[in-house]
Short mmCIF file of C-alpha atoms in Angstrom, two decimals:
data_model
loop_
_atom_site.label_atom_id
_atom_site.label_comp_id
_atom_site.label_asym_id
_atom_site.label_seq_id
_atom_site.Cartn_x
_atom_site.Cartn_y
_atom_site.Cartn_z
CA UNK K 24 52.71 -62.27 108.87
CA UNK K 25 55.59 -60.99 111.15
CA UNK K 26 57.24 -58.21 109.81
CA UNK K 27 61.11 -56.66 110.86
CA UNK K 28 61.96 -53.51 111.49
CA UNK K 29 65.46 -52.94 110.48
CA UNK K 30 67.15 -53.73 113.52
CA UNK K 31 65.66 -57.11 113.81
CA UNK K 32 66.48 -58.01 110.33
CA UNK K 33 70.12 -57.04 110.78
CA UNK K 34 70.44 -59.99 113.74
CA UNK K 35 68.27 -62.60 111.48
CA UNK K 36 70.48 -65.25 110.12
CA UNK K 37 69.05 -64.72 106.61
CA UNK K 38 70.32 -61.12 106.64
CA UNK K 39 73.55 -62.19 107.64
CA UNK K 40 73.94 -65.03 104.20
CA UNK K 41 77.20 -66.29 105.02
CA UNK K 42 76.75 -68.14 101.24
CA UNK K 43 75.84 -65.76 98.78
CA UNK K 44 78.10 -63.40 97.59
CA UNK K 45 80.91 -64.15 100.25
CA UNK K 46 83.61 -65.74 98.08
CA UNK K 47 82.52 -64.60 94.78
CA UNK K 48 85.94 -62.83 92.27
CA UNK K 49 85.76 -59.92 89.71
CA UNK K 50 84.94 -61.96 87.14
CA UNK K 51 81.56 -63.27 89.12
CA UNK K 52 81.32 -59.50 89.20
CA UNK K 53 81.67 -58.91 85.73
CA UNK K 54 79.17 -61.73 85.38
CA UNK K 55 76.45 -60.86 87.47
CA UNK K 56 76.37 -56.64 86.45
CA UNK K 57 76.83 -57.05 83.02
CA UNK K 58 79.95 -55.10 83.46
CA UNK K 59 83.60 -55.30 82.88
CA UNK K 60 84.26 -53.29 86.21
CA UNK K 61 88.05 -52.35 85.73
CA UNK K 62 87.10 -51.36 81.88
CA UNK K 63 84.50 -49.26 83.27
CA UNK K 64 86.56 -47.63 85.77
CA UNK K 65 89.43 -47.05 83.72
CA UNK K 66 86.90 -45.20 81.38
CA UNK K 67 86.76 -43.04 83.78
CA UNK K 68 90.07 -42.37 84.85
CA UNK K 69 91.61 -38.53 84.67
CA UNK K 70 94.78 -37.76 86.14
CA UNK K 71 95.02 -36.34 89.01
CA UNK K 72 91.59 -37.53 90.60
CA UNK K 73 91.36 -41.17 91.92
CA UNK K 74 88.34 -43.15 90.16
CA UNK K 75 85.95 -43.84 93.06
CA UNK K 76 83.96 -47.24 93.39
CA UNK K 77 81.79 -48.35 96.20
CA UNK K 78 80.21 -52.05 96.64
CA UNK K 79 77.43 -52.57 98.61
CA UNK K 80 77.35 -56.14 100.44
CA UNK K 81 81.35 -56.45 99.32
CA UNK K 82 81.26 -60.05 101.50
CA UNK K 83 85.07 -60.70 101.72
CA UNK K 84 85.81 -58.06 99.00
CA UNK K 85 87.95 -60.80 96.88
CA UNK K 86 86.78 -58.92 93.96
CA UNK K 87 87.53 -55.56 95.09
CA UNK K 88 90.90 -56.54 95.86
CA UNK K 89 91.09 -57.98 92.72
CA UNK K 90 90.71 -54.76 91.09
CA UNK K 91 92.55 -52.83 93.38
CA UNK K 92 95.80 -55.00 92.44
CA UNK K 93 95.21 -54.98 88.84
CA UNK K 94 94.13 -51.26 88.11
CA UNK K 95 96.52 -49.25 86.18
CA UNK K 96 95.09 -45.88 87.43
CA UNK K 97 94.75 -43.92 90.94
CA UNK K 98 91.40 -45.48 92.24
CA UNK K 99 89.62 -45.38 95.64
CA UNK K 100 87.06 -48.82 96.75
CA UNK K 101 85.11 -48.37 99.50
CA UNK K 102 83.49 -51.91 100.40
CA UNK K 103 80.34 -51.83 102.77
CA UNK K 104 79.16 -55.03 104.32
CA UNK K 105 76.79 -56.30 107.61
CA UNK K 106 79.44 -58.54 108.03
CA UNK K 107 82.80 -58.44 109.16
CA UNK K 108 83.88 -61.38 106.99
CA UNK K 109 86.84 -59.64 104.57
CA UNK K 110 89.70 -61.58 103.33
CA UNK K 111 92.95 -59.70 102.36
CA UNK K 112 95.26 -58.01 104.44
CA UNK K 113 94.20 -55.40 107.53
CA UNK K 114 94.49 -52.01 105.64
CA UNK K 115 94.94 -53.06 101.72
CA UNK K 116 95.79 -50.18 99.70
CA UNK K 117 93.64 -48.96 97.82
CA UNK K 118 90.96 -50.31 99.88
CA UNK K 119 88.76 -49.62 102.73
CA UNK K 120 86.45 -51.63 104.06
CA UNK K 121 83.84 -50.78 106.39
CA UNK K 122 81.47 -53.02 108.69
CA UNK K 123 78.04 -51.55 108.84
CA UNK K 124 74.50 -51.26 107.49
CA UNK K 125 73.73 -49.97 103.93
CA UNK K 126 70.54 -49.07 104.93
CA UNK K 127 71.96 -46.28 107.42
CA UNK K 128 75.79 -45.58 106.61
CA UNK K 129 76.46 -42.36 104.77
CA UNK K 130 79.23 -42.30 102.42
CA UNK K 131 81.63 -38.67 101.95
CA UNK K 132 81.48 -37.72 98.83
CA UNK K 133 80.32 -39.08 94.93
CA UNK K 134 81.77 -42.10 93.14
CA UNK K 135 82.22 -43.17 89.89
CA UNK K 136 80.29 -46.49 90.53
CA UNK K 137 78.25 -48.20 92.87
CA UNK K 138 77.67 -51.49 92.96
CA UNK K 139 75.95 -54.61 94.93
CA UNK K 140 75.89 -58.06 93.63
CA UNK K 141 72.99 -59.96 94.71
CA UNK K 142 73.34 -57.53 98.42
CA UNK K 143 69.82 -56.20 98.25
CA UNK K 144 68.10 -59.45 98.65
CA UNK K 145 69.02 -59.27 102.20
CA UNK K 146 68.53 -55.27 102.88
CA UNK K 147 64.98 -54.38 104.28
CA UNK K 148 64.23 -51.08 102.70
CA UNK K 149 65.38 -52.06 99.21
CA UNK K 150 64.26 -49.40 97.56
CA UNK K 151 65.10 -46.66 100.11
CA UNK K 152 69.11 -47.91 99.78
CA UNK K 153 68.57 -47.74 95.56
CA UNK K 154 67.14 -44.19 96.16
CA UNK K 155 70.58 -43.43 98.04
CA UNK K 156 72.56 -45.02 95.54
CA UNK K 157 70.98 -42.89 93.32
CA UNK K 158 72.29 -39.49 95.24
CA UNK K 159 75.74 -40.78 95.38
CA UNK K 160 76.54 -41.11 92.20
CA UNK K 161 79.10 -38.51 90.43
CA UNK K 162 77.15 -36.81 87.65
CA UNK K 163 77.98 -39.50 84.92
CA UNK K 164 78.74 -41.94 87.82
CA UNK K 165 76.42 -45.62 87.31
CA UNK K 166 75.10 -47.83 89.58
CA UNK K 167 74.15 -51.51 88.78
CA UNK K 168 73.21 -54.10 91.27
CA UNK K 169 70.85 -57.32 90.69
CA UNK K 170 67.33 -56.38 92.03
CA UNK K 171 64.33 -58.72 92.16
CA UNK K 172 60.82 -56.85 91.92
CA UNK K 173 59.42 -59.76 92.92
CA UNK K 174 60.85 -59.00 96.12
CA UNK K 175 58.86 -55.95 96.93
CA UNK K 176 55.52 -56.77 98.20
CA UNK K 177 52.40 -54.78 99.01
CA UNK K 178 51.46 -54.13 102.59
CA UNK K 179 49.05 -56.75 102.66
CA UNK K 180 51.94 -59.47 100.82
CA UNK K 181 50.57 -59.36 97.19
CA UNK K 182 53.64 -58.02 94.85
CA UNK K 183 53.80 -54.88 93.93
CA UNK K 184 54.31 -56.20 90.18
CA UNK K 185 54.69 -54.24 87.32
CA UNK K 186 53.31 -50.86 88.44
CA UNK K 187 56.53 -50.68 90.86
CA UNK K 188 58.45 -51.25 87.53
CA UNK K 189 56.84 -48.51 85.94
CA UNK K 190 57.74 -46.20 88.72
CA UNK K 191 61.30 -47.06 88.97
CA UNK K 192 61.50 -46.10 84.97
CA UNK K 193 59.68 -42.80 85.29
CA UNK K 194 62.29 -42.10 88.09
CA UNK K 195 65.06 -42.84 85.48
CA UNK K 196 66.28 -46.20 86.64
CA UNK K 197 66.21 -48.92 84.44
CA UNK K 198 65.38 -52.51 85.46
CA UNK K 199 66.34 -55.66 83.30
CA UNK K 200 63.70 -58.32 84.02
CA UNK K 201 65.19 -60.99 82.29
CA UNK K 202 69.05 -60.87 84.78
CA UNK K 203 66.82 -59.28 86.79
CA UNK K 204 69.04 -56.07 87.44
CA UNK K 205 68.24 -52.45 88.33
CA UNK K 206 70.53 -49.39 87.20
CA UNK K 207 70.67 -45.82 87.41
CA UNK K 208 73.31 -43.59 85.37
CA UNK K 209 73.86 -40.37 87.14
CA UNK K 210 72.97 -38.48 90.18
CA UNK K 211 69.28 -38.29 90.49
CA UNK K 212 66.96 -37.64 93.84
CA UNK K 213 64.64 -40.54 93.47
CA UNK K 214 61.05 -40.04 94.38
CA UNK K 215 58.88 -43.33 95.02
CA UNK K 216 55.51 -43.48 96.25
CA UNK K 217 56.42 -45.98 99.14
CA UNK K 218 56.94 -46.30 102.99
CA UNK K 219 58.54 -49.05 104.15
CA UNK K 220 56.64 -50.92 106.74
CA UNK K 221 58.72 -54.52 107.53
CA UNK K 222 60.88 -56.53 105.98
CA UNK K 223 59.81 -60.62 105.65
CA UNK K 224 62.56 -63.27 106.78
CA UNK K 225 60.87 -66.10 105.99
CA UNK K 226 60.33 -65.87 102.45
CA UNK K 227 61.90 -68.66 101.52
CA UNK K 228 64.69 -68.88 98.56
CA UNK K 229 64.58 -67.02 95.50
CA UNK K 230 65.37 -67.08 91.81
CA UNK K 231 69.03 -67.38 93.32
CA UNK K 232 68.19 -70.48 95.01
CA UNK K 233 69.00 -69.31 98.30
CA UNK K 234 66.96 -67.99 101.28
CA UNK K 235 66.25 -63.94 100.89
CA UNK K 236 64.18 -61.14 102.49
CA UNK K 237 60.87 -59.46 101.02
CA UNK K 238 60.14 -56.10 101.81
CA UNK K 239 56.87 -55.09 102.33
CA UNK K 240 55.68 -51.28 101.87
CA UNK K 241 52.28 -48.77 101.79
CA UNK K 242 51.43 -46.77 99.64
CA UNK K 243 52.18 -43.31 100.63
CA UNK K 244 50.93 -41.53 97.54
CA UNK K 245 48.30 -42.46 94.58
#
């Protein structure tokens, strides 16, 4: 099996999905979290401090200016993608969109919510970027983004299966098999008992119908 380093997953086609995600509104959003995003945010809201929401994966960002134009409060989005695909206008307001790699970029500061709809099927170190998610969150901040275990394989290819699931609940996340959906509500430094080793571009489609990316990893502790 020929396994990517990061790099070389970045300039596969398959990391670069120019069909999931890339058109997809806030109600899609809404949809695929299990979250009314601007409800959420506004929850959130306290004069004087702008609400702060980043998407992972944003693909044109329709959705996040979507919610930029239609929230009543101060807010700051910060959309993250591989691909320098966005829609909209230069420098929206309320907006800022960046072209790089989730699985290096460093965000300044906390945010109120993180999010990446159906992003980390494409990322090779899946669980490295949910770890970091994880640390940039705001203390009651929430991240939610659709996560397939069935993604994360073994070195040797066989799945990691359910004793990956029971390590990303006694780190405090909490992954819905059925949508298929990982979460995490508040900051937390996430400790996993995985390296990353390669990431798999020819895995073929998955539950979404479309191609995606396994990511294989060692053990590093038992």
């Amino acid at each position: 099996m020929r396994l990517l380093d990061q790099d070389a997953l970045e300039r596969s086609s398959v990391a670069a999905n120019c069909a999931m995600n890339r058109e997809r509104r806030l109600q899609g959003y809404n949809r695929e979290l299990g979250l009314n995003v601007i409800e959420f945010l506004g929850s959130r809201s306290t004069p004087g401090a702008p609400v702060r929401w980043l998407d992972m994966c944003c693909g044109t960002a329709n959705a996040l200016f979507e919610a930029a134009a239609n929230f009543p409060h101060e807010v700051e989005i910060i959309g993250v993608d591989l691909v320098d695909f966005f829609s909209g206008p230069p420098r929206p307001p309320r907006v800022r969109l960046l072209t790089a790699s989730v699985a290096t970029w460093e965000p300044e500061g906390t945010f109120d919510l993180i999010t990446s709809v159906h992003g980390l099927h494409y990322v090779g170190d899946k669980l490295g970027v949910i770890a970091k998610a994880a640390r940039w969150l705001a203390p009651d901040g929430l991240f939610v983004a659709n996560f397939d275990v069935r993604s994360i394989r073994r070195e040797d290819g066989a799945p990691a299966g359910s004793p990956l699931v029971r390590t990303l609940r006694a780190e405090g996340l909490g992954y819905d098999s059925r949508n298929r959906r990982i979460s995490c509500r508040g900051w937390r430094e996430i400790r996993m008992p995985y390296a990353f080793v390669g990431s798999d571009d020819q895995a073929g489609p998955n539950y979404t119908g479309q191609p995606a990316v396994n990511s294989h990893y060692a053990r590093a502790l038992d």
